[in-house]
Short mmCIF file of C-alpha atoms in Angstrom, two decimals:
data_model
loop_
_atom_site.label_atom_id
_atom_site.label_comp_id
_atom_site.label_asym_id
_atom_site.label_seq_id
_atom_site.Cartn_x
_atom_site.Cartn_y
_atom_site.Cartn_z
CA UNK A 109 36.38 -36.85 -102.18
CA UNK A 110 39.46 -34.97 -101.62
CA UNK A 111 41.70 -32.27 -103.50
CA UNK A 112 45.08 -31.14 -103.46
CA UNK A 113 44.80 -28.84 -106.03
CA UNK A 114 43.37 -25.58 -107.21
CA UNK A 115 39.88 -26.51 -108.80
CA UNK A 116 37.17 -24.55 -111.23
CA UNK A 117 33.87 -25.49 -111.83
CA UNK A 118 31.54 -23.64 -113.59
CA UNK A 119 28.05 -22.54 -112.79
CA UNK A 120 25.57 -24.19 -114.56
CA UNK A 121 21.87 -23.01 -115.84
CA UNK A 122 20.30 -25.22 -112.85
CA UNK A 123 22.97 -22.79 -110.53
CA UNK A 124 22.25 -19.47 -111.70
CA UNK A 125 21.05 -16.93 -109.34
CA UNK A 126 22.25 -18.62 -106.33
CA UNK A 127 24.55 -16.93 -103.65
CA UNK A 128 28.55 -17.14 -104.06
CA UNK A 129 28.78 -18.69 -100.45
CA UNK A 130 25.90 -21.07 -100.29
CA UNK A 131 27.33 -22.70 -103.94
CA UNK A 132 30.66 -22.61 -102.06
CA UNK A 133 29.62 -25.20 -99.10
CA UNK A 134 27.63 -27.25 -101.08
CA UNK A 135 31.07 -27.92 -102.47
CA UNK A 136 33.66 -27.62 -99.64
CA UNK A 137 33.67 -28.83 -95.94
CA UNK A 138 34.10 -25.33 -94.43
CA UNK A 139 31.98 -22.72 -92.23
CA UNK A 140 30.70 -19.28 -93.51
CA UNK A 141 33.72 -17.67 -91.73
CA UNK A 142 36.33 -19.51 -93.46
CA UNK A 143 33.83 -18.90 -96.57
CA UNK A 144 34.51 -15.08 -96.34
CA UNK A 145 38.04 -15.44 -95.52
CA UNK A 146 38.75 -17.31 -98.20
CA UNK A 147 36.79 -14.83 -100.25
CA UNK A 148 38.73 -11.91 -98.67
CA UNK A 149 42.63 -13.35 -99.39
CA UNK A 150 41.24 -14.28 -102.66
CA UNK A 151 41.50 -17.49 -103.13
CA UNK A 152 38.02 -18.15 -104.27
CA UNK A 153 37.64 -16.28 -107.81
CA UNK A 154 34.61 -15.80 -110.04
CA UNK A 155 35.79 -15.60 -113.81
CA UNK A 156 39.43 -14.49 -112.27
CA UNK A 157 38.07 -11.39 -110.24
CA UNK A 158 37.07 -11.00 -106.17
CA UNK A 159 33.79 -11.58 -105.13
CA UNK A 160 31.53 -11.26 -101.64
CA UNK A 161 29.83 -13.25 -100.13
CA UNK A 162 26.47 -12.49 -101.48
CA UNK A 163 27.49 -12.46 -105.09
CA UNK A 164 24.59 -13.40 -107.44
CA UNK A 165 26.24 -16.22 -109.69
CA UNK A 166 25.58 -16.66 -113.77
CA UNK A 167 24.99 -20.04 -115.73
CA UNK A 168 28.79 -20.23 -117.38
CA UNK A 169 30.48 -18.50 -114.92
CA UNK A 170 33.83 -20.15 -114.07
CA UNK A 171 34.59 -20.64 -110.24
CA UNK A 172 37.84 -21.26 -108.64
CA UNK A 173 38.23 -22.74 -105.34
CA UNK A 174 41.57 -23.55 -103.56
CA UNK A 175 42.90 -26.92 -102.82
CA UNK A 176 41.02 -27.94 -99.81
CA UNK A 177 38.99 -31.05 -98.69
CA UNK A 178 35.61 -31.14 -100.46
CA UNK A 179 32.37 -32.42 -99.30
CA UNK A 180 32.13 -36.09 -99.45
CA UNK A 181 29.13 -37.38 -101.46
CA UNK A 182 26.18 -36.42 -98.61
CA UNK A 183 23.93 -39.20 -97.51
CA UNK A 184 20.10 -38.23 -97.97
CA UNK A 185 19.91 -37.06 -93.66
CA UNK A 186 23.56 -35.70 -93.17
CA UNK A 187 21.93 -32.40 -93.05
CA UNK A 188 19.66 -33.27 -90.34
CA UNK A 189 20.41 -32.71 -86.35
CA UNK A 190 22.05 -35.95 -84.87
CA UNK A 191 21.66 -37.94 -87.99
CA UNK A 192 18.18 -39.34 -86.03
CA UNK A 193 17.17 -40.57 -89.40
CA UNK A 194 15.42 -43.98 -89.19
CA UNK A 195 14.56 -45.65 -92.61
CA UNK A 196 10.95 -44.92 -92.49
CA UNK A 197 11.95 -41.37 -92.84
CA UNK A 198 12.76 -41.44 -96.65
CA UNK A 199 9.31 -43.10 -97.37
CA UNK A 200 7.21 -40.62 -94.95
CA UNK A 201 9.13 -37.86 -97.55
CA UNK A 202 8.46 -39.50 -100.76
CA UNK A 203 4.66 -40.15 -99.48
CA UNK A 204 4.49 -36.31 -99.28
CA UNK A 205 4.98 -35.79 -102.53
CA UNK A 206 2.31 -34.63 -104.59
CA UNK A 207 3.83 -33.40 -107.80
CA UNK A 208 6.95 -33.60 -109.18
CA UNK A 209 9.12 -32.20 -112.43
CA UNK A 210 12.25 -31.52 -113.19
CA UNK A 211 12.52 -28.60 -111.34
CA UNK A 212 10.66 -28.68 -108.43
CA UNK A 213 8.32 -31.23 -105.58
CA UNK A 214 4.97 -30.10 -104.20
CA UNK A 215 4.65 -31.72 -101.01
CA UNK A 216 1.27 -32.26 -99.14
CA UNK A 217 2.23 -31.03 -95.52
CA UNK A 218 0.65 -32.96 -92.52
CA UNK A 219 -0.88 -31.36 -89.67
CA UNK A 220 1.75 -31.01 -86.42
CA UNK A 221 4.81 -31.46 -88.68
CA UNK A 222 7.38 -28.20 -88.43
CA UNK A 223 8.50 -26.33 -91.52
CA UNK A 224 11.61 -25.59 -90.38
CA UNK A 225 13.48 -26.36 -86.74
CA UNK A 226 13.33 -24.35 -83.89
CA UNK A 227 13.31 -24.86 -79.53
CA UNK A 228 13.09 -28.28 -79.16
CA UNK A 229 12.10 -29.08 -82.80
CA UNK A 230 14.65 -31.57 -84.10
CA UNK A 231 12.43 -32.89 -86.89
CA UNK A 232 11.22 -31.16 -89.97
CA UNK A 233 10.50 -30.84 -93.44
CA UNK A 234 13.86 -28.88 -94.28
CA UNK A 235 16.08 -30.86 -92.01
CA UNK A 236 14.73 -34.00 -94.18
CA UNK A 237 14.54 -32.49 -97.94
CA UNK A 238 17.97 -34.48 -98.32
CA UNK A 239 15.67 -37.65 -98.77
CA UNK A 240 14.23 -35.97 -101.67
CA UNK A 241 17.42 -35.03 -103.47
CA UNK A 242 18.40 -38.24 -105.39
CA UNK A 243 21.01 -38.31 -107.54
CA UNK A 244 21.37 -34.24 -107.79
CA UNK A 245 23.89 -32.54 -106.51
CA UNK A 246 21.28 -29.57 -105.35
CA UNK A 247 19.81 -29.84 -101.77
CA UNK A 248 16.53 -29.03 -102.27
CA UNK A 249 15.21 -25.81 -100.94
CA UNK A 250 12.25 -24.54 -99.14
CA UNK A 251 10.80 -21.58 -100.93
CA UNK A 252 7.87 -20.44 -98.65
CA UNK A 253 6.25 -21.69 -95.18
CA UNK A 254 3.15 -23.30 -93.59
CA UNK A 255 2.97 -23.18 -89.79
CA UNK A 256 3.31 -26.15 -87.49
CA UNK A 257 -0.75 -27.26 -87.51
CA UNK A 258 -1.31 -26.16 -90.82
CA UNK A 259 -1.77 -28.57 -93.31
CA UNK A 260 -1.44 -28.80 -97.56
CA UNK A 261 0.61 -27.44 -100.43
CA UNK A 262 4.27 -26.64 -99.60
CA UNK A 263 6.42 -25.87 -102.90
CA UNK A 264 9.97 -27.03 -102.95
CA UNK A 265 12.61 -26.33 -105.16
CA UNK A 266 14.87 -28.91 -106.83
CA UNK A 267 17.89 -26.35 -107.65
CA UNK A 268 18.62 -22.70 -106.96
CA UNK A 269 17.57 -21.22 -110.52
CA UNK A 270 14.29 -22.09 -109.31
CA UNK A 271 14.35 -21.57 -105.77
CA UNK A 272 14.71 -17.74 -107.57
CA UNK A 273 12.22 -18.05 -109.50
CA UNK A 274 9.71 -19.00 -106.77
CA UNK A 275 10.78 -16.75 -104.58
CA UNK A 276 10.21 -14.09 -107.04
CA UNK A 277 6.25 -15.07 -107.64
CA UNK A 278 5.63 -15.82 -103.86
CA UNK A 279 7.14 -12.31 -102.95
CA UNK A 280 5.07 -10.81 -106.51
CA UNK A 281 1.95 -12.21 -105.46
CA UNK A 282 2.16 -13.89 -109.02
CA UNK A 283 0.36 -16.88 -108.04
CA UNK A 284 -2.98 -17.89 -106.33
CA UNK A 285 -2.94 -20.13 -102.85
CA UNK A 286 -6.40 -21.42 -101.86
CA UNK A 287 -6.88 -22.48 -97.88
CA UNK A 288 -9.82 -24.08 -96.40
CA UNK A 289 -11.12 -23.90 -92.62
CA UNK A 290 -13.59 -24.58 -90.54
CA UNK A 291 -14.28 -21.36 -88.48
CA UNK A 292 -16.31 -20.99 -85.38
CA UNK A 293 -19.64 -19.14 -85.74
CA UNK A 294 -20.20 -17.97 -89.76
CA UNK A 295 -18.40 -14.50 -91.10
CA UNK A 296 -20.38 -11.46 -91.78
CA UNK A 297 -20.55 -10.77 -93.91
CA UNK A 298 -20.36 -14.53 -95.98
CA UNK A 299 -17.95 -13.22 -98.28
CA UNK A 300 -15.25 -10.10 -98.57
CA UNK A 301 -11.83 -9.23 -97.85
CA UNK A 302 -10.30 -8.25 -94.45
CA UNK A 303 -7.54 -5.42 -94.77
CA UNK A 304 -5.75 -4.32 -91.91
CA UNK A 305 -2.37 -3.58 -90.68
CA UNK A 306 -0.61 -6.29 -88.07
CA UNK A 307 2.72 -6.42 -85.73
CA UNK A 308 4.32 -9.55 -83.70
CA UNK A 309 3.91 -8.50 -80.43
CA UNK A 310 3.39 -4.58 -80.39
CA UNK A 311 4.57 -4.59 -76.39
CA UNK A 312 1.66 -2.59 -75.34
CA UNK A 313 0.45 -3.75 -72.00
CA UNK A 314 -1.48 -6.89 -72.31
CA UNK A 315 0.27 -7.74 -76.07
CA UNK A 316 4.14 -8.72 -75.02
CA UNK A 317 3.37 -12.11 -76.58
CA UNK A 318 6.30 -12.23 -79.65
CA UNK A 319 4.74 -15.63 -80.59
CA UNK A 320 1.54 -14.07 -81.99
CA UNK A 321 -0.06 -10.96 -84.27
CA UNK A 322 -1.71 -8.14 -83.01
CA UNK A 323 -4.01 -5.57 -84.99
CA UNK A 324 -1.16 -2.70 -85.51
CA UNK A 325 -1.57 1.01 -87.20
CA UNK A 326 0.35 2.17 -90.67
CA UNK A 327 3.73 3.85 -89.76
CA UNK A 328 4.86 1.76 -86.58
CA UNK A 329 7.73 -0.04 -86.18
CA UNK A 330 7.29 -3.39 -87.97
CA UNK A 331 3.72 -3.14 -88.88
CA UNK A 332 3.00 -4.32 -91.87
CA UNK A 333 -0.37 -4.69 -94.23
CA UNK A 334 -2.25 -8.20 -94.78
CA UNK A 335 -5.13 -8.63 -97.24
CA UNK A 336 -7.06 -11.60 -97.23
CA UNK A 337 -10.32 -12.39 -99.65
CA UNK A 338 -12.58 -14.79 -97.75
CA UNK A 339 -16.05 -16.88 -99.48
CA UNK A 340 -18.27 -19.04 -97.05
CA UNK A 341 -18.43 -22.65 -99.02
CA UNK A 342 -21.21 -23.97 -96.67
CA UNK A 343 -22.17 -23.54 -93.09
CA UNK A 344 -23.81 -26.19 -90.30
CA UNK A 345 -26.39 -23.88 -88.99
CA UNK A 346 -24.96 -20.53 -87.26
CA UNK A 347 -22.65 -22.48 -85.24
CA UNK A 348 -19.74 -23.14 -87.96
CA UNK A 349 -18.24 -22.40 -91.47
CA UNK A 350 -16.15 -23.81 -93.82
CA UNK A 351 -14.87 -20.95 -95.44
CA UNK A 352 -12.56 -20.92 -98.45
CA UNK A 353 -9.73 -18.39 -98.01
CA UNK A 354 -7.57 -16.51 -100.46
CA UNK A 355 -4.20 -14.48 -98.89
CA UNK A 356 -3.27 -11.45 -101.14
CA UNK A 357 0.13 -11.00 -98.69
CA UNK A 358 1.65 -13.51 -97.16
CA UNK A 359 2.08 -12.43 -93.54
CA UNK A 360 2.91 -14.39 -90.55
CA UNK A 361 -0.73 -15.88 -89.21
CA UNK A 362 -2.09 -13.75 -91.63
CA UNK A 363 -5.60 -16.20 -91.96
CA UNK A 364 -5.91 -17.05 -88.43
CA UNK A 365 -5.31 -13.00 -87.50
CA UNK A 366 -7.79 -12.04 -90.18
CA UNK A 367 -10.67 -14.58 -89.05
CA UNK A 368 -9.84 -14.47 -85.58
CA UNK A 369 -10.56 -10.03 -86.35
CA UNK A 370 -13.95 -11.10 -87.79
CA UNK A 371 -14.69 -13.28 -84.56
CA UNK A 372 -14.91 -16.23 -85.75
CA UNK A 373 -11.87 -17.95 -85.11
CA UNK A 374 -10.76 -21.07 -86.74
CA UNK A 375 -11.34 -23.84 -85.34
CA UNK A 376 -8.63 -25.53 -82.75
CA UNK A 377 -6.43 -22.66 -83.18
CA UNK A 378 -4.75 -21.82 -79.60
CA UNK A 379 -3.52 -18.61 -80.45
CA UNK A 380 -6.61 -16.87 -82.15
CA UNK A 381 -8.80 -17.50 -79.75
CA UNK A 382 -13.04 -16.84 -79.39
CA UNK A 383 -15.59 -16.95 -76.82
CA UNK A 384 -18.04 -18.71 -78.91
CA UNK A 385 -19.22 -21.93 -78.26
CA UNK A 386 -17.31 -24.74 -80.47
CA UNK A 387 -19.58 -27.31 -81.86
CA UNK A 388 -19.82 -30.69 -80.35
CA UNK A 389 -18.53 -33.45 -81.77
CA UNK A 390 -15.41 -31.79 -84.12
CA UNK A 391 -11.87 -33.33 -84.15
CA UNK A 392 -9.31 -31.81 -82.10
CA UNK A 393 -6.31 -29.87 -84.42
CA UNK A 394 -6.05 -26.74 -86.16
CA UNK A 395 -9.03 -26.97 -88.81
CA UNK A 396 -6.51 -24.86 -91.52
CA UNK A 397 -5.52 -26.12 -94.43
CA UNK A 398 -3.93 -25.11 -97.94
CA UNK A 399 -6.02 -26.47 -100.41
CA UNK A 400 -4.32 -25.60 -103.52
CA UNK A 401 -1.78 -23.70 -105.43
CA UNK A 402 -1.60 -22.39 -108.94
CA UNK A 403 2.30 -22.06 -110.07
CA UNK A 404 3.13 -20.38 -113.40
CA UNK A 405 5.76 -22.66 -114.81
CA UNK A 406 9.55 -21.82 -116.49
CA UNK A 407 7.95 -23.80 -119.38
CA UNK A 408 4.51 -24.71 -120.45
CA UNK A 409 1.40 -23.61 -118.68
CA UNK A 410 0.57 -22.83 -114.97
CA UNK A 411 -0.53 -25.91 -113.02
CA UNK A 412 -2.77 -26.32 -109.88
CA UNK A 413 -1.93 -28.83 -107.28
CA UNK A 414 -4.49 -29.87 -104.57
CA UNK A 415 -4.43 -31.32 -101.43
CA UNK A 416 -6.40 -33.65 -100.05
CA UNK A 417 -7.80 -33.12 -96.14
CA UNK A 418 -6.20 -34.58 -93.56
CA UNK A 419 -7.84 -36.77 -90.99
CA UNK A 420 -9.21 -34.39 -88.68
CA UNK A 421 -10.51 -31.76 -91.54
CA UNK A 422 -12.26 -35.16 -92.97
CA UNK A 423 -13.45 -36.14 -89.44
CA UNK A 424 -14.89 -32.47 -88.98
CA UNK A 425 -16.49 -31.88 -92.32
CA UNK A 426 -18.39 -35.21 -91.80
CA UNK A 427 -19.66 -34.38 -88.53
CA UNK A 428 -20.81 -31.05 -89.45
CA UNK A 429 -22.16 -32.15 -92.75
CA UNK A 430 -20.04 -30.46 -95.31
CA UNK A 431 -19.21 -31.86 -98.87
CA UNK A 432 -16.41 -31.55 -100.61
CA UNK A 433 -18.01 -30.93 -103.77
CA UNK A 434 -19.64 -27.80 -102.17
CA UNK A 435 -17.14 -25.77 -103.34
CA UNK A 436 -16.57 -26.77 -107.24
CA UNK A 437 -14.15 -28.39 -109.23
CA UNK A 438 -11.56 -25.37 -109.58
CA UNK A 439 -10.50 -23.91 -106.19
CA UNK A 440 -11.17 -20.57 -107.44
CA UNK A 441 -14.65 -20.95 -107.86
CA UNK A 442 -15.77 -19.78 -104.18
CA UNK A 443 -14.21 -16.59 -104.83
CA UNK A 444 -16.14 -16.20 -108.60
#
């Protein structure tokens, strides 16, 4: 759709705590230069006055944006790198989903699929959350992360108001996330919690490696503290655990760090690594997974979403012996 002349819209409820230029290019075909330009001549107003770039908006606040070509209607994958969208793609998103409302999707990651792009990553779950938007005019928004091989519960949010929200209990540790994995050797002790600080990469000889975490001391340069509570659900001998695991922080490789510091690594990670034997007979894969999360709700009462395994968990647990009803009916109980 195009416009010749000067347009305001106003910011509705849904709206309301997003940034002044990210509600700005979900509206108008332009780049975040021509954003603050545009922003700095004035000709983008919020109720009449300037504004920056990084403006916090208000439900009701009127909006006025200059007579310029806006966005046409997006298809579901315009977002995406390439447009490599086949049609399969929309139903591999909706099959993710696990829970839905009106304000946000729970989706139930798999194993090997990217977050987020990066070298060589053209496909991932936020270059495809267009197939989940529908009829809204809100992209949907990622709100926290799982890593590549790490399976379960990812939280998405339908509109920015709640994107806020989220981000607020994620950051508040207002919520409780629930992992399972299958470690290498059983932790001593069979339950606790592992404090310590941890950097990326702390460039000491022998630790250049940016890609991974290294144990770190209070008061260097980006060190920064990771708690983790840990219960053993059940164990196949002395040779492996499935061990339920509850982060307090929510570091990068925070639960592969923290078992990999009690030497017992989880299973088919490549990064935290052991000298252990691995038991015979497990599938290949990262043996990581987020179980569950527990979301306090805008309205009505907190709800849990859980995940089933995937394949290779199922594969594992079956070879080792473990049952699923080990661990109870609530995912908290382990930790009880």
């Amino acid at each position: 759709m195009s416009g010749k002349s000067v347009k305001t819209e106003t910011v509705t409820h849904e709206e309301a705590g997003a940034r002044l230029d990210r509600w700005i290019k979900r509206r108008m075909q332009v780049t975040q230069g021509e954003v603050e330009k545009l922003l700095r001549t004035g000709q983008i107003r919020v109720d009449g006055g300037r504004a920056k770039s990084n403006t916090r908006l208000e439900a009701g606040q009127a909006v006025r944006l200059p007579p310029q070509r806006r966005k046409a209607d997006a298809k579901p994958g315009d977002d995406f790198p390439g447009g490599r969208f086949s049609g399969g793609d929309q139903a591999f998103m909706r099959d993710m989903v696990l829970y839905e409302d009106e304000d946000l999707f729970v989706l139930n990651k798999p194993p090997g699929f990217a977050v987020q792009g990066g070298t060589n990553t053209y496909r991932h779950v936020d270059g495809m959350l267009g197939y989940l938007r529908g009829d809204s005019e809100h992209r949907p928004k990622l709100v926290h992360r799982l890593d590549k091989d790490t399976s379960g519960v990812l939280a998405i949010a339908k509109h920015p108001a709640e994107a806020a929200r989220l981000g607020e209990l994620f950051r508040g540790r207002s919520l409780d996330k629930v992992y399972w994995a299958v470690t290498i050797r059983v932790p001593q002790p069979r339950s606790g919690q592992v404090r310590c600080w941890m950097a990326r990469g702390t460039g000491e000889e022998g630790m250049e490696d940016r890609e991974r975490m290294y144990r770190s001391k209070q008061g260097r340069d980006f060190a920064k503290h990771a708690i983790s509570d840990y219960a053993v659900v059940s164990t196949a001998g002395q040779k492996a655990a499935w061990v339920a695991l509850k982060p307090i922080t929510g570091r990068t490789h925070q639960l592969r760090f923290h078992m990999a510091e009690l030497d017992t690594a989880i299973l088919g990670d490549d990064k935290y690594t052991t000298r252990r034997e691995v038991p015979q007979g497990v599938a290949p894969g990262l043996h990581l997974h987020a179980r569950a999360l527990t979301l306090p709700r805008a309205r009505g009462k907190p709800i849990t979403i859980t995940a089933p395994l995937p394949w290779h968990m199922k594969e594992t647990f079956e070879t080792l012996g473990f049952l699923e009803s080990e661990a109870g009916r609530d995912p908290l109980d382990p930790f009880l």
